[in-house]
């Protein structure tokens, strides 16, 4: 690795939280150990590509995943070696409440996360915990049809209270629902809704999201009561949406598509249904069941910060036939000016600066980038220190995105931190593949489940260590960025 050459124009605030992100179902494995119940993930062997199975099947890579459940100490030590300041992980709801609707939690499940937190503390790494990351207990999906049922609010409150009481002194940053706006696109994965998508009405989906929003506000109230220092964030799947052409009709189409995502941030941050969403509901003839108590919770218990995942932007058009975009659970049409990853996700570093500025201008809340990264097919080669991956493509992707984060910070946006997605290779959410790798750490396992699960440092491992050590000063702006300022 060449020595970093500090660039005085790329400044990150001191205390910037550099790190990486994961989700329980994509790393832990041990799907039925120590009292854990089944979650929706345990019956999704192909991710969102095919309908769920009735019972877990051996071809589901998530059942063992990367075995973080048994290897967490070794893995956290590797993250510490890179100098991580923060580690985002989720708690598997079905480890704590195996069915989801019990009154007493499973002590063995709670004890596992105590051990993870001990390990993080040992290395001085701050935890960032997602309470619900696409892993609703399967029983809640099958018995209640997931978040379509109001009773889930109470079950979630009990679960969240249990976590805050147990870990509230040790965990400052929490996220309630991962990518809350994804329920529309993937009701089973995101909302634990067992009814197939083609039989769900928009009314059902809006009602389900309403329940999640109320549950999020209710748990924000509980968290602040238990420890006022706790910071609760929402989590939005951020997809900047550009008009395909300057035609005003395309501009409006793009705005409408973007608002479909903003709406949930507006509710989390401002605590009330925005006018444009009320109009959409009216136009569609949707009447939601919203109680006065719901309204009060939403209004009085808004989030402390806004977190986002960012992988790509899309275009919208109302005027042209255009090829559909492929990407992170969302629709849109492809942008003819951008390259795409091996999985067709269009790469747009500048879009990150745009969305950070937009969110900051709109909500004025501190932002946290809790997912970003490149899913790619890595090839393991022999290096001087053992097997490695020459992942210059990942380094370039992350460098270019982080430069845009620095630009946004220079624009005046408050950014708390950055956790790259899948800092250690994990099982993909959408395709349930191992071969779609994001990590700085290679995990020896293939799509058929073969491999030793050994961990190897990729080239990006040393690169990210230097980025963190220099607080971003070793990032390299593209000539265009340097000129643009
Ligand atoms: C987000 C999810 C993550 C994650 C990521 C990458 O939508 O929050 O769980 O997996 O996308 O997606 P994929 O795994 O499909 O490449």
Tab-separated table of C-alpha atoms and ligand atoms in Angstrom:
chain	number	residue	atom	x	y	z
A	1	UNK	CA	0.000	0.000	0.000
A	2	UNK	CA	1.470	3.387	-0.913
A	3	UNK	CA	1.538	5.989	1.857
A	4	UNK	CA	-1.524	8.230	1.812
A	5	UNK	CA	-0.974	11.753	0.541
A	6	UNK	CA	-3.181	14.009	2.681
A	7	UNK	CA	-5.508	16.308	0.761
A	8	UNK	CA	-6.360	19.406	2.815
A	9	UNK	CA	-9.620	19.960	0.885
A	10	UNK	CA	-11.141	16.681	1.978
A	11	UNK	CA	-12.162	17.224	5.546
A	12	UNK	CA	-14.217	15.034	7.771
A	13	UNK	CA	-15.070	16.320	11.226
A	14	UNK	CA	-13.115	14.903	14.128
A	15	UNK	CA	-15.145	12.157	15.738
A	16	UNK	CA	-16.590	11.142	12.354
A	17	UNK	CA	-17.870	7.609	12.780
A	18	UNK	CA	-16.109	5.418	10.217
A	19	UNK	CA	-17.168	1.806	10.074
A	20	UNK	CA	-19.193	-0.903	8.407
A	21	UNK	CA	-22.668	-2.417	8.413
A	22	UNK	CA	-24.300	-5.834	8.497
A	23	UNK	CA	-27.629	-7.466	9.340
A	24	UNK	CA	-28.178	-10.470	11.612
A	25	UNK	CA	-29.840	-12.671	9.013
A	26	UNK	CA	-27.028	-12.079	6.512
A	27	UNK	CA	-24.141	-12.912	8.843
A	28	UNK	CA	-25.103	-14.837	11.958
A	29	UNK	CA	-26.259	-18.261	10.799
A	30	UNK	CA	-27.153	-20.476	13.814
A	31	UNK	CA	-30.727	-20.057	12.629
A	32	UNK	CA	-32.170	-22.474	15.174
A	33	UNK	CA	-29.648	-22.360	18.007
A	34	UNK	CA	-30.133	-21.272	21.600
A	35	UNK	CA	-33.872	-20.905	21.337
A	36	UNK	CA	-34.000	-18.766	18.188
A	37	UNK	CA	-37.298	-18.930	16.317
A	38	UNK	CA	-37.653	-18.794	12.545
A	39	UNK	CA	-37.718	-15.468	10.754
A	40	UNK	CA	-38.994	-14.681	7.275
A	41	UNK	CA	-35.398	-14.968	6.039
A	42	UNK	CA	-35.186	-18.609	7.015
A	43	UNK	CA	-37.723	-19.471	4.312
A	44	UNK	CA	-36.291	-17.227	1.571
A	45	UNK	CA	-33.575	-19.362	-0.041
A	46	UNK	CA	-33.562	-17.186	-3.188
A	47	UNK	CA	-34.096	-13.830	-1.538
A	48	UNK	CA	-36.743	-11.916	-3.419
A	49	UNK	CA	-36.305	-13.916	-6.615
A	50	UNK	CA	-38.769	-16.705	-5.832
A	51	UNK	CA	-41.649	-17.091	-3.361
A	52	UNK	CA	-40.831	-18.312	0.154
A	53	UNK	CA	-40.762	-21.994	0.999
A	54	UNK	CA	-42.926	-23.596	3.700
A	55	UNK	CA	-39.983	-24.616	5.886
A	56	UNK	CA	-36.246	-23.800	5.853
A	57	UNK	CA	-34.457	-25.686	3.071
A	58	UNK	CA	-30.762	-26.659	3.149
A	59	UNK	CA	-29.998	-24.548	0.060
A	60	UNK	CA	-30.708	-21.390	2.064
A	61	UNK	CA	-27.266	-19.894	2.650
A	62	UNK	CA	-28.597	-17.696	5.448
A	63	UNK	CA	-29.133	-20.684	7.731
A	64	UNK	CA	-25.381	-20.767	8.326
A	65	UNK	CA	-24.492	-17.451	6.640
A	66	UNK	CA	-20.890	-16.601	7.586
A	67	UNK	CA	-21.288	-18.075	11.070
A	68	UNK	CA	-20.810	-14.747	12.825
A	69	UNK	CA	-22.775	-16.261	15.705
A	70	UNK	CA	-19.730	-18.330	16.609
A	71	UNK	CA	-16.974	-16.211	15.066
A	72	UNK	CA	-17.996	-12.726	16.207
A	73	UNK	CA	-14.869	-12.228	18.335
A	74	UNK	CA	-12.518	-13.015	15.450
A	75	UNK	CA	-14.563	-10.840	13.083
A	76	UNK	CA	-14.759	-7.864	15.401
A	77	UNK	CA	-10.991	-8.096	15.948
A	78	UNK	CA	-10.542	-7.762	12.156
A	79	UNK	CA	-12.815	-4.720	12.066
A	80	UNK	CA	-10.795	-3.236	14.920
A	81	UNK	CA	-7.623	-3.837	12.912
A	82	UNK	CA	-9.038	-1.503	10.260
A	83	UNK	CA	-9.609	1.086	12.977
A	84	UNK	CA	-13.416	0.912	12.942
A	85	UNK	CA	-15.068	3.543	15.112
A	86	UNK	CA	-18.578	2.112	14.657
A	87	UNK	CA	-20.142	-1.204	13.713
A	88	UNK	CA	-23.723	-1.452	12.524
A	89	UNK	CA	-25.468	-4.759	13.133
A	90	UNK	CA	-29.053	-5.803	13.680
A	91	UNK	CA	-30.593	-7.806	16.452
A	92	UNK	CA	-32.535	-10.823	15.219
A	93	UNK	CA	-36.021	-10.262	16.632
A	94	UNK	CA	-36.630	-14.031	16.610
A	95	UNK	CA	-33.614	-14.629	18.882
A	96	UNK	CA	-35.179	-12.385	21.511
A	97	UNK	CA	-38.843	-13.285	20.951
A	98	UNK	CA	-38.779	-16.541	18.957
A	99	UNK	CA	-42.423	-16.267	17.921
A	100	UNK	CA	-42.729	-12.520	18.283
A	101	UNK	CA	-45.885	-12.434	20.379
A	102	UNK	CA	-44.632	-13.950	23.662
A	103	UNK	CA	-44.469	-11.916	26.830
A	104	UNK	CA	-41.070	-13.156	28.068
A	105	UNK	CA	-37.841	-12.810	26.074
A	106	UNK	CA	-35.364	-15.592	25.398
A	107	UNK	CA	-32.433	-15.029	27.755
A	108	UNK	CA	-29.958	-16.931	25.577
A	109	UNK	CA	-30.673	-14.612	22.693
A	110	UNK	CA	-30.146	-11.541	24.840
A	111	UNK	CA	-26.921	-12.987	26.205
A	112	UNK	CA	-25.507	-13.378	22.684
A	113	UNK	CA	-25.759	-9.631	22.030
A	114	UNK	CA	-24.229	-8.924	25.448
A	115	UNK	CA	-21.221	-10.864	24.235
A	116	UNK	CA	-21.089	-8.964	20.944
A	117	UNK	CA	-21.279	-5.652	22.815
A	118	UNK	CA	-18.535	-6.780	25.206
A	119	UNK	CA	-16.302	-7.488	22.253
A	120	UNK	CA	-17.023	-4.118	20.620
A	121	UNK	CA	-16.388	-2.338	23.896
A	122	UNK	CA	-13.085	-4.143	24.270
A	123	UNK	CA	-11.970	-2.612	20.963
A	124	UNK	CA	-13.508	0.805	21.541
A	125	UNK	CA	-15.999	0.371	18.680
A	126	UNK	CA	-19.332	2.144	19.015
A	127	UNK	CA	-22.371	-0.048	18.246
A	128	UNK	CA	-25.122	1.114	15.890
A	129	UNK	CA	-28.061	-1.252	16.237
A	130	UNK	CA	-30.915	-1.854	13.813
A	131	UNK	CA	-33.931	-3.188	15.685
A	132	UNK	CA	-35.682	-4.638	12.638
A	133	UNK	CA	-33.698	-5.454	9.511
A	134	UNK	CA	-35.833	-7.611	7.212
A	135	UNK	CA	-36.155	-10.376	9.794
A	136	UNK	CA	-39.680	-10.352	11.219
A	137	UNK	CA	-40.421	-13.566	13.158
A	138	UNK	CA	-42.079	-16.003	10.756
A	139	UNK	CA	-44.886	-16.679	13.206
A	140	UNK	CA	-45.930	-13.025	12.996
A	141	UNK	CA	-45.983	-13.274	9.208
A	142	UNK	CA	-48.067	-16.450	9.154
A	143	UNK	CA	-50.444	-15.708	12.042
A	144	UNK	CA	-50.980	-11.954	11.717
A	145	UNK	CA	-49.945	-11.242	8.115
A	146	UNK	CA	-47.089	-9.171	9.461
A	147	UNK	CA	-47.373	-5.410	9.686
A	148	UNK	CA	-50.836	-5.302	8.125
A	149	UNK	CA	-52.041	-6.152	11.650
A	150	UNK	CA	-52.132	-3.375	14.245
A	151	UNK	CA	-51.224	-5.823	17.004
A	152	UNK	CA	-47.651	-5.851	15.718
A	153	UNK	CA	-47.196	-2.380	17.182
A	154	UNK	CA	-47.560	-3.824	20.690
A	155	UNK	CA	-45.269	-6.779	19.969
A	156	UNK	CA	-42.627	-4.451	18.579
A	157	UNK	CA	-42.920	-2.092	21.549
A	158	UNK	CA	-42.299	-4.994	23.917
A	159	UNK	CA	-39.311	-6.133	21.861
A	160	UNK	CA	-37.851	-2.611	21.663
A	161	UNK	CA	-38.392	-1.992	25.387
A	162	UNK	CA	-36.583	-5.243	26.159
A	163	UNK	CA	-33.597	-4.092	24.073
A	164	UNK	CA	-33.466	-0.582	25.528
A	165	UNK	CA	-33.703	-1.913	29.086
A	166	UNK	CA	-30.966	-4.435	28.470
A	167	UNK	CA	-28.565	-2.472	26.261
A	168	UNK	CA	-29.717	1.148	26.635
A	169	UNK	CA	-26.688	2.125	28.694
A	170	UNK	CA	-24.282	0.597	26.177
A	171	UNK	CA	-25.805	1.491	22.817
A	172	UNK	CA	-26.301	5.127	21.933
A	173	UNK	CA	-27.330	4.900	18.264
A	174	UNK	CA	-30.386	2.867	17.220
A	175	UNK	CA	-32.362	2.499	14.003
A	176	UNK	CA	-35.948	1.286	14.160
A	177	UNK	CA	-36.789	-0.168	10.712
A	178	UNK	CA	-34.311	-0.842	7.945
A	179	UNK	CA	-35.359	0.906	4.711
A	180	UNK	CA	-38.914	1.471	5.846
A	181	UNK	CA	-39.966	2.589	2.364
A	182	UNK	CA	-39.208	-0.854	0.942
A	183	UNK	CA	-42.434	-2.436	2.247
A	184	UNK	CA	-44.162	-1.328	-0.947
A	185	UNK	CA	-41.734	-3.204	-3.090
A	186	UNK	CA	-41.035	-6.286	-0.972
A	187	UNK	CA	-43.907	-6.817	1.481
A	188	UNK	CA	-42.749	-10.221	2.772
A	189	UNK	CA	-39.067	-9.391	3.181
A	190	UNK	CA	-39.620	-5.934	4.582
A	191	UNK	CA	-43.013	-6.093	6.281
A	192	UNK	CA	-43.379	-9.782	7.127
A	193	UNK	CA	-46.582	-9.756	5.075
A	194	UNK	CA	-47.379	-13.307	4.025
A	195	UNK	CA	-50.117	-12.451	1.519
A	196	UNK	CA	-48.499	-12.486	-1.948
A	197	UNK	CA	-47.820	-9.044	-3.356
A	198	UNK	CA	-50.257	-9.407	-6.257
A	199	UNK	CA	-53.122	-9.938	-3.810
A	200	UNK	CA	-52.300	-6.928	-1.640
A	201	UNK	CA	-53.984	-3.602	-2.187
A	202	UNK	CA	-52.222	-0.275	-1.805
A	203	UNK	CA	-54.537	0.321	1.138
A	204	UNK	CA	-53.023	-2.749	2.871
A	205	UNK	CA	-49.495	-1.552	2.213
A	206	UNK	CA	-50.027	2.020	3.370
A	207	UNK	CA	-51.744	0.707	6.487
A	208	UNK	CA	-48.817	-1.625	7.194
A	209	UNK	CA	-46.340	1.224	6.863
A	210	UNK	CA	-48.523	3.349	9.111
A	211	UNK	CA	-48.284	0.659	11.781
A	212	UNK	CA	-44.500	0.570	11.440
A	213	UNK	CA	-44.290	4.346	11.739
A	214	UNK	CA	-46.400	4.326	14.891
A	215	UNK	CA	-44.306	1.480	16.322
A	216	UNK	CA	-41.161	3.468	15.530
A	217	UNK	CA	-42.521	6.564	17.307
A	218	UNK	CA	-43.695	4.469	20.274
A	219	UNK	CA	-40.241	2.938	20.651
A	220	UNK	CA	-38.613	6.364	20.362
A	221	UNK	CA	-40.748	7.425	23.331
A	222	UNK	CA	-39.725	4.347	25.320
A	223	UNK	CA	-36.031	4.789	24.481
A	224	UNK	CA	-35.958	8.406	25.589
A	225	UNK	CA	-37.778	7.542	28.808
A	226	UNK	CA	-35.260	4.836	29.607
A	227	UNK	CA	-32.208	6.890	28.682
A	228	UNK	CA	-32.507	10.421	27.285
A	229	UNK	CA	-29.041	10.090	25.737
A	230	UNK	CA	-30.208	7.418	23.310
A	231	UNK	CA	-30.364	8.619	19.709
A	232	UNK	CA	-33.024	7.057	17.501
A	233	UNK	CA	-32.762	7.216	13.751
A	234	UNK	CA	-35.041	6.269	10.906
A	235	UNK	CA	-33.555	4.499	7.902
A	236	UNK	CA	-34.502	5.391	4.352
A	237	UNK	CA	-33.579	3.619	1.148
A	238	UNK	CA	-32.302	6.698	-0.666
A	239	UNK	CA	-32.669	6.799	-4.425
A	240	UNK	CA	-32.187	10.204	-6.039
A	241	UNK	CA	-34.556	10.313	-8.983
A	242	UNK	CA	-33.676	12.401	-12.013
A	243	UNK	CA	-35.960	13.409	-14.889
A	244	UNK	CA	-34.927	11.422	-17.953
A	245	UNK	CA	-35.375	14.538	-20.078
A	246	UNK	CA	-35.819	18.227	-19.248
A	247	UNK	CA	-39.470	17.970	-20.333
A	248	UNK	CA	-41.515	19.375	-17.386
A	249	UNK	CA	-43.634	16.235	-17.397
A	250	UNK	CA	-40.536	14.160	-16.722
A	251	UNK	CA	-39.501	16.595	-13.999
A	252	UNK	CA	-42.860	16.129	-12.299
A	253	UNK	CA	-42.717	12.339	-12.710
A	254	UNK	CA	-39.288	12.329	-11.043
A	255	UNK	CA	-40.556	14.505	-8.215
A	256	UNK	CA	-43.495	12.218	-7.581
A	257	UNK	CA	-41.269	9.152	-7.529
A	258	UNK	CA	-38.883	10.823	-5.121
A	259	UNK	CA	-41.744	11.869	-2.861
A	260	UNK	CA	-42.791	8.247	-2.576
A	261	UNK	CA	-39.544	7.885	-0.639
A	262	UNK	CA	-39.503	11.260	1.103
A	263	UNK	CA	-42.943	10.618	2.570
A	264	UNK	CA	-41.614	8.229	5.190
A	265	UNK	CA	-38.800	10.544	6.198
A	266	UNK	CA	-41.331	13.385	6.417
A	267	UNK	CA	-43.440	11.296	8.779
A	268	UNK	CA	-40.488	10.230	10.910
A	269	UNK	CA	-39.001	13.720	11.114
A	270	UNK	CA	-41.978	16.064	10.959
A	271	UNK	CA	-44.448	13.746	12.624
A	272	UNK	CA	-47.382	14.261	10.322
A	273	UNK	CA	-48.726	13.122	6.977
A	274	UNK	CA	-47.490	15.575	4.315
A	275	UNK	CA	-50.073	17.225	2.089
A	276	UNK	CA	-48.841	15.540	-1.082
A	277	UNK	CA	-49.248	12.120	0.532
A	278	UNK	CA	-52.746	12.963	1.735
A	279	UNK	CA	-53.581	13.880	-1.830
A	280	UNK	CA	-52.165	10.586	-3.142
A	281	UNK	CA	-54.244	8.670	-0.620
A	282	UNK	CA	-57.352	10.687	-1.538
A	283	UNK	CA	-56.811	10.164	-5.255
A	284	UNK	CA	-56.447	6.441	-4.733
A	285	UNK	CA	-59.524	6.246	-2.519
A	286	UNK	CA	-57.446	4.998	0.427
A	287	UNK	CA	-58.739	5.650	3.914
A	288	UNK	CA	-56.274	4.710	6.598
A	289	UNK	CA	-57.177	3.792	10.116
A	290	UNK	CA	-55.272	6.415	12.091
A	291	UNK	CA	-56.233	6.974	15.722
A	292	UNK	CA	-55.782	10.169	17.716
A	293	UNK	CA	-53.222	8.306	19.831
A	294	UNK	CA	-51.313	7.437	16.639
A	295	UNK	CA	-51.247	11.069	15.608
A	296	UNK	CA	-49.993	12.168	19.025
A	297	UNK	CA	-47.207	9.557	19.003
A	298	UNK	CA	-46.070	10.501	15.520
A	299	UNK	CA	-46.098	14.194	16.352
A	300	UNK	CA	-44.418	14.009	19.747
A	301	UNK	CA	-41.772	11.326	19.197
A	302	UNK	CA	-39.926	12.171	16.045
A	303	UNK	CA	-36.455	10.808	15.275
A	304	UNK	CA	-33.151	12.296	16.424
A	305	UNK	CA	-31.316	11.650	13.183
A	306	UNK	CA	-31.897	10.308	9.680
A	307	UNK	CA	-29.948	7.398	8.288
A	308	UNK	CA	-29.883	6.197	4.719
A	309	UNK	CA	-28.661	3.490	2.430
A	310	UNK	CA	-27.304	4.691	-0.876
A	311	UNK	CA	-26.298	2.529	-3.805
A	312	UNK	CA	-27.677	4.171	-6.906
A	313	UNK	CA	-29.893	6.746	-8.547
A	314	UNK	CA	-32.606	6.199	-11.151
A	315	UNK	CA	-34.450	8.233	-13.763
A	316	UNK	CA	-38.157	8.732	-14.299
A	317	UNK	CA	-40.092	9.676	-17.376
A	318	UNK	CA	-43.692	10.361	-18.261
A	319	UNK	CA	-42.985	10.847	-21.919
A	320	UNK	CA	-40.777	8.086	-23.266
A	321	UNK	CA	-40.475	4.358	-23.593
A	322	UNK	CA	-37.268	3.634	-21.695
A	323	UNK	CA	-35.589	0.504	-20.355
A	324	UNK	CA	-36.378	-0.201	-16.725
A	325	UNK	CA	-33.582	0.365	-14.239
A	326	UNK	CA	-32.388	-2.607	-12.199
A	327	UNK	CA	-31.502	-2.037	-8.643
A	328	UNK	CA	-32.041	-1.912	-4.976
A	329	UNK	CA	-35.680	-3.014	-4.587
A	330	UNK	CA	-36.927	0.090	-6.435
A	331	UNK	CA	-38.172	0.783	-9.946
A	332	UNK	CA	-37.360	3.730	-12.205
A	333	UNK	CA	-35.741	3.762	-15.613
A	334	UNK	CA	-32.065	3.424	-16.472
A	335	UNK	CA	-29.845	6.490	-16.720
A	336	UNK	CA	-28.070	6.461	-20.115
A	337	UNK	CA	-25.092	8.388	-18.691
A	338	UNK	CA	-24.087	5.938	-15.971
A	339	UNK	CA	-22.206	2.642	-15.767
A	340	UNK	CA	-23.619	-0.239	-13.774
A	341	UNK	CA	-22.316	-2.917	-11.412
A	342	UNK	CA	-22.321	-6.611	-12.368
A	343	UNK	CA	-25.832	-6.741	-10.927
A	344	UNK	CA	-27.047	-3.779	-12.966
A	345	UNK	CA	-27.066	-1.213	-10.149
A	346	UNK	CA	-26.059	2.088	-11.717
A	347	UNK	CA	-23.069	3.748	-10.097
A	348	UNK	CA	-23.508	7.431	-9.289
A	349	UNK	CA	-21.192	8.912	-6.626
A	350	UNK	CA	-22.432	12.467	-7.250
A	351	UNK	CA	-25.970	11.304	-6.446
A	352	UNK	CA	-24.833	10.782	-2.868
A	353	UNK	CA	-23.841	14.430	-2.525
A	354	UNK	CA	-27.177	15.441	-4.034
A	355	UNK	CA	-29.294	13.322	-1.704
A	356	UNK	CA	-27.303	14.337	1.387
A	357	UNK	CA	-27.881	17.982	0.516
A	358	UNK	CA	-31.561	17.349	-0.206
A	359	UNK	CA	-32.150	15.531	3.080
A	360	UNK	CA	-30.289	18.159	5.061
A	361	UNK	CA	-32.140	21.035	3.381
A	362	UNK	CA	-35.458	19.291	3.942
A	363	UNK	CA	-35.117	17.977	7.474
A	364	UNK	CA	-32.152	19.725	9.106
A	365	UNK	CA	-31.373	16.552	11.056
A	366	UNK	CA	-27.936	14.971	11.334
A	367	UNK	CA	-27.479	12.318	8.666
A	368	UNK	CA	-25.791	8.942	8.926
A	369	UNK	CA	-24.864	6.947	5.816
A	370	UNK	CA	-25.415	3.441	7.102
A	371	UNK	CA	-25.099	1.538	3.807
A	372	UNK	CA	-23.117	2.073	0.646
A	373	UNK	CA	-20.862	-0.224	-1.317
A	374	UNK	CA	-20.226	-2.275	-4.411
A	375	UNK	CA	-21.498	-5.831	-4.795
A	376	UNK	CA	-18.967	-7.529	-7.046
A	377	UNK	CA	-17.584	-10.943	-7.998
A	378	UNK	CA	-14.227	-11.197	-6.258
A	379	UNK	CA	-11.448	-13.580	-7.236
A	380	UNK	CA	-9.189	-14.922	-4.524
A	381	UNK	CA	-5.485	-14.846	-5.527
A	382	UNK	CA	-2.213	-15.604	-3.765
A	383	UNK	CA	-0.647	-12.550	-2.185
A	384	UNK	CA	2.595	-12.063	-0.231
A	385	UNK	CA	0.704	-12.515	3.063
A	386	UNK	CA	-1.641	-15.286	1.941
A	387	UNK	CA	-4.856	-15.344	-0.101
A	388	UNK	CA	-6.283	-11.937	-0.978
A	389	UNK	CA	-8.468	-10.110	-3.511
A	390	UNK	CA	-7.149	-7.300	-5.702
A	391	UNK	CA	-10.360	-5.295	-5.452
A	392	UNK	CA	-9.264	-1.997	-6.959
A	393	UNK	CA	-12.793	-1.600	-8.390
A	394	UNK	CA	-14.196	-1.525	-4.834
A	395	UNK	CA	-11.561	0.947	-3.698
A	396	UNK	CA	-12.403	3.220	-6.641
A	397	UNK	CA	-16.144	2.977	-5.931
A	398	UNK	CA	-15.746	3.815	-2.270
A	399	UNK	CA	-13.161	6.519	-2.830
A	400	UNK	CA	-15.469	8.283	-5.264
A	401	UNK	CA	-18.479	8.056	-2.946
A	402	UNK	CA	-16.523	9.229	0.083
A	403	UNK	CA	-15.191	12.204	-1.869
A	404	UNK	CA	-18.816	13.172	-2.454
A	405	UNK	CA	-19.537	12.812	1.260
A	406	UNK	CA	-16.657	15.212	1.911
A	407	UNK	CA	-18.165	17.590	-0.644
A	408	UNK	CA	-21.541	17.426	1.105
A	409	UNK	CA	-19.855	18.157	4.433
A	410	UNK	CA	-18.169	21.152	2.802
A	411	UNK	CA	-21.636	22.178	1.557
A	412	UNK	CA	-22.663	22.430	5.213
A	413	UNK	CA	-24.413	19.082	5.653
A	414	UNK	CA	-24.022	17.470	9.077
A	415	UNK	CA	-22.941	13.856	8.573
A	416	UNK	CA	-22.379	11.739	11.675
A	417	UNK	CA	-20.701	8.804	10.017
A	418	UNK	CA	-20.388	6.271	7.250
A	419	UNK	CA	-20.786	2.511	7.551
A	420	UNK	CA	-20.035	0.696	4.315
A	421	UNK	CA	-22.411	-2.148	3.578
A	422	UNK	CA	-21.253	-5.718	4.124
A	423	UNK	CA	-17.840	-4.760	5.541
A	424	UNK	CA	-17.265	-8.493	5.802
A	425	UNK	CA	-18.671	-10.619	2.947
A	426	UNK	CA	-22.210	-11.775	3.696
A	427	UNK	CA	-25.240	-13.318	2.022
A	428	UNK	CA	-27.023	-10.924	-0.331
A	429	UNK	CA	-30.489	-9.745	0.683
A	430	UNK	CA	-32.018	-9.628	-2.785
A	431	UNK	CA	-30.495	-12.718	-4.388
A	432	UNK	CA	-29.331	-14.737	-1.352
A	433	UNK	CA	-25.971	-15.244	-3.081
A	434	UNK	CA	-22.567	-15.349	-1.452
A	435	UNK	CA	-20.914	-14.350	-4.727
A	436	UNK	CA	-22.299	-10.814	-4.528
A	437	UNK	CA	-19.555	-9.567	-2.251
A	438	UNK	CA	-19.205	-6.165	-0.604
A	439	UNK	CA	-16.571	-6.748	2.050
A	440	UNK	CA	-13.064	-5.664	2.946
A	441	UNK	CA	-12.807	-9.185	4.333
A	442	UNK	CA	-13.266	-12.180	2.032
A	443	UNK	CA	-15.220	-15.098	3.469
A	444	UNK	CA	-14.487	-18.494	1.904
A	445	UNK	CA	-17.947	-19.733	1.004
A	446	UNK	CA	-19.589	-20.105	-2.416
A	447	UNK	CA	-23.158	-20.005	-3.684
A	448	UNK	CA	-23.534	-23.743	-3.115
A	449	UNK	CA	-22.486	-23.411	0.496
A	450	UNK	CA	-19.012	-24.919	-0.040
A	451	UNK	CA	-15.953	-23.397	1.625
A	452	UNK	CA	-14.061	-23.264	4.882
A	453	UNK	CA	-15.525	-19.938	6.061
A	454	UNK	CA	-11.932	-18.721	6.529
A	455	UNK	CA	-11.504	-14.941	6.498
A	456	UNK	CA	-8.943	-13.176	4.253
A	457	UNK	CA	-8.031	-9.490	4.061
A	458	UNK	CA	-8.700	-7.962	0.632
A	459	UNK	CA	-6.638	-5.096	-0.793
A	460	UNK	CA	-9.459	-2.735	0.247
A	461	UNK	CA	-8.867	-3.769	3.867
A	462	UNK	CA	-5.563	-1.873	4.000
A	463	UNK	CA	-7.006	0.959	1.953
A	464	UNK	CA	-9.932	1.505	4.339
A	465	UNK	CA	-7.574	1.291	7.318
A	466	UNK	CA	-5.605	4.184	5.778
A	467	UNK	CA	-8.772	6.149	5.063
A	468	UNK	CA	-9.855	5.850	8.682
A	469	UNK	CA	-6.381	6.545	10.071
A	470	UNK	CA	-6.121	9.721	7.981
A	471	UNK	CA	-9.755	10.698	8.714
A	472	UNK	CA	-10.391	10.722	4.981
A	473	UNK	CA	-7.403	12.857	4.025
A	474	UNK	CA	-5.949	10.144	1.771
A	475	UNK	CA	-9.021	10.064	-0.487
A	476	UNK	CA	-8.362	11.134	-4.051
A	477	UNK	CA	-10.771	13.575	-5.686
A	478	UNK	CA	-11.421	13.084	-9.387
A	479	UNK	CA	-10.156	15.968	-11.541
A	480	UNK	CA	-13.783	17.001	-12.042
A	481	UNK	CA	-14.402	17.215	-8.291
A	482	UNK	CA	-11.211	19.103	-7.689
A	483	UNK	CA	-12.314	21.705	-10.252
A	484	UNK	CA	-15.922	21.805	-9.082
A	485	UNK	CA	-15.245	22.435	-5.383
B	1	LIG	C1	-30.164	-3.057	1.272
B	1	LIG	C2	-30.388	-3.903	2.484
B	1	LIG	C3	-29.258	-4.750	2.905
B	1	LIG	C4	-28.331	-5.177	1.810
B	1	LIG	C5	-28.135	-4.192	0.709
B	1	LIG	C6	-27.451	-4.732	-0.517
B	1	LIG	O1	-31.359	-2.855	0.608
B	1	LIG	O2	-30.709	-3.087	3.594
B	1	LIG	O3	-29.731	-5.775	3.734
B	1	LIG	O4	-28.267	-6.482	1.541
B	1	LIG	O5	-29.321	-3.577	0.301
B	1	LIG	O6	-28.359	-5.500	-1.242
B	1	LIG	P1	-28.040	-6.926	-1.825
B	1	LIG	O7	-27.660	-7.747	-0.645
B	1	LIG	O8	-29.289	-7.381	-2.446
B	1	LIG	O9	-26.921	-6.729	-2.768
